[in-house]
Amino acid sequence: MAKLVVLSAGMTGRTHELTVDKPTTIGRVEDNTFQIAEASVSSHHCEVLVRGNDIVIKDLNSTNGTFINGEKVNGESVLKPGQTLRLGQVELKIDGGSGASAPAPSPSAAAVTPAPKKLDQTMVMQRGVSLNELEQGPRVTGFDTASKAFSKKSNQTNKWFLIGGIIAIVVISLFLLYAFSQIKK
């Protein structure tokens, strides 16, 4: 039985066995058949279907794309043994056969068929900044923050608005007092 094996660091060795009965959905949220909780994986990233001896990958309009050996999957593509499936930044491979119903090879066929190539180690990409970079202070971006365009503005508008509001309240209060005094007479 074929299964998907995660190659990416931190998740290395996680597997999911593929079935002929129903498609396998892969994504970040819990309602997927195979959940991969990684930020670069879409909530419903792709679908894996076993059709005879073929393993078909169908992208579900993922944000960061689905790739087989670096080629973007548009619609559906067949994933073959030895190829790498990449979902966002997570890499997977097929292990244990080319399909769910693959027949066992005969001894003569095994002698003729070369053994699949062992996959290279997955390269881990550094994200963010290091502690040393944080200790050095802000990065120089060519952005002049010392100019007057970025100085703190005075709050004159708010001050005048507040003074005008207070004057309006006093005038209305005086008007109401005058109106009540005229009613009592």
C-alpha positions in Angstrom: 0.0 0.0 0.0 1.4 3.4 -0.9 1.8 6.1 1.7 2.9 9.7 1.8 5.9 10.5 3.9 6.7 14.1 5.1 10.4 15.0 4.5 10.5 18.5 5.9 12.4 19.2 9.2 10.2 19.2 12.3 7.7 16.8 10.7 10.1 14.2 9.3 8.7 10.8 9.2 5.0 11.7 9.5 3.1 9.4 7.2 -0.4 8.8 5.8 -1.5 5.6 4.0 -3.4 6.2 0.8 -6.6 4.3 0.1 -8.4 3.4 -3.1 -11.8 3.9 -1.5 -11.8 7.7 -1.1 -9.6 10.7 -1.9 -7.1 12.0 0.7 -7.4 15.7 1.5 -4.3 17.5 2.7 -4.4 20.8 4.5 -3.7 22.8 7.6 -7.2 22.4 9.3 -8.4 19.4 11.2 -11.2 18.3 8.8 -8.6 17.1 6.3 -7.8 13.4 6.0 -4.0 14.3 6.5 -3.6 17.4 8.5 -0.3 19.3 8.1 -0.4 22.2 10.6 2.2 24.5 8.9 1.6 28.1 8.0 2.6 27.7 4.3 0.0 25.0 3.8 -3.5 26.2 2.9 -6.5 25.1 5.0 -7.5 22.7 2.2 -4.4 22.5 0.1 -4.7 19.5 -2.3 -6.4 16.2 -2.8 -4.7 12.8 -3.5 -6.5 10.2 -5.5 -5.4 6.6 -6.2 -6.5 5.7 -9.7 -5.3 2.2 -10.5 -1.5 2.3 -10.3 -1.4 6.1 -10.6 -1.4 8.6 -7.7 -3.1 11.8 -8.9 -2.5 15.1 -7.1 -5.2 17.8 -7.5 -4.5 21.3 -6.3 -7.5 22.9 -4.4 -6.6 26.5 -5.3 -4.0 26.7 -2.6 -2.3 30.0 -1.8 1.3 28.8 -2.0 0.8 26.2 -4.7 1.3 22.5 -5.1 4.4 21.3 -6.9 5.8 18.0 -8.2 9.6 18.1 -8.6 9.4 21.9 -8.8 6.6 21.9 -11.5 3.4 23.7 -10.5 0.3 21.5 -10.5 -2.5 23.1 -12.4 -5.5 21.0 -12.1 -4.3 17.4 -11.8 -0.9 15.7 -12.2 0.4 12.2 -11.6 2.9 11.8 -8.7 5.4 9.0 -9.4 7.7 7.1 -7.0 10.9 9.1 -6.5 9.3 12.4 -7.2 8.9 15.1 -4.5 5.5 16.7 -3.7 5.8 20.2 -2.2 2.8 21.9 -0.5 3.9 25.5 0.3 7.2 24.9 2.2 6.4 21.2 3.2 7.9 18.4 1.1 6.6 14.8 0.9 7.3 11.7 -1.1 5.6 8.4 -1.9 6.8 5.4 -0.1 5.8 1.7 -0.5 4.8 1.4 -4.2 3.3 3.3 -7.1 -0.3 2.7 -6.2 -2.7 1.0 -3.9 -3.2 -2.0 -6.2 0.3 -2.4 -7.6 1.1 -6.0 -8.3 4.1 -7.6 -6.7 7.1 -7.6 -9.2 8.3 -10.9 -10.4 11.9 -11.9 -9.7 12.8 -11.4 -13.4 11.2 -7.9 -13.5 13.1 -7.0 -10.3 16.4 -7.8 -12.0 15.6 -5.6 -15.0 14.0 -2.6 -13.1 16.6 -0.4 -11.5 16.1 0.5 -7.8 14.6 3.9 -7.2 17.1 6.7 -6.4 17.4 7.7 -2.8 16.1 11.2 -2.3 18.5 13.9 -1.2 18.1 15.5 2.2 15.5 18.4 2.3 17.1 21.8 2.6 15.8 23.9 5.5 15.4 27.6 4.7 16.0 30.1 7.4 13.1 32.3 8.3 13.0 35.6 10.1 16.1 37.2 11.7 18.7 35.8 14.1 19.3 37.0 17.6 22.6 38.6 16.5 20.7 40.7 13.9 18.2 41.9 16.6 21.1 42.9 18.9 22.6 45.0 16.1 19.6 47.3 16.0 17.4 48.3 13.1 18.4 47.5 9.6 19.4 50.5 7.4 16.8 50.6 4.6 17.7 53.9 3.0 14.7 55.5 4.5 15.4 58.9 6.0 13.5 59.0 9.3 15.3 62.1 10.6 13.6 64.5 8.1 10.9 66.9 9.2 8.3 64.8 7.1 8.4 62.2 9.9 8.5 64.5 12.9 5.7 64.5 15.4 2.9 66.9 14.4 1.5 69.4 16.9 -2.1 68.7 17.9 -3.4 72.2 17.0 -6.5 71.0 15.2 -7.7 68.9 18.2 -7.0 71.8 20.6 -9.1 74.3 18.6 -11.9 71.7 18.2 -12.0 71.2 21.9 -12.1 74.9 22.6 -14.9 75.4 20.1 -16.9 72.6 21.6 -16.5 74.1 25.1 -17.7 77.5 23.8 -20.7 75.9 22.1 -21.7 74.1 25.3 -21.5 77.3 27.3 -23.5 79.3 24.7 -26.2 76.6 24.6 -26.3 76.4 28.4 -26.7 80.2 28.6 -29.5 80.1 26.0 -31.3 77.4 27.9 -31.0 79.3 31.2 -32.4 82.4 29.5 -35.3 80.4 28.0 -36.3 78.8 31.3 -36.1 82.2 33.1 -38.5 83.7 30.5 -41.0 80.8 30.9 -41.3 81.3 34.7 -42.2 85.0 34.3 
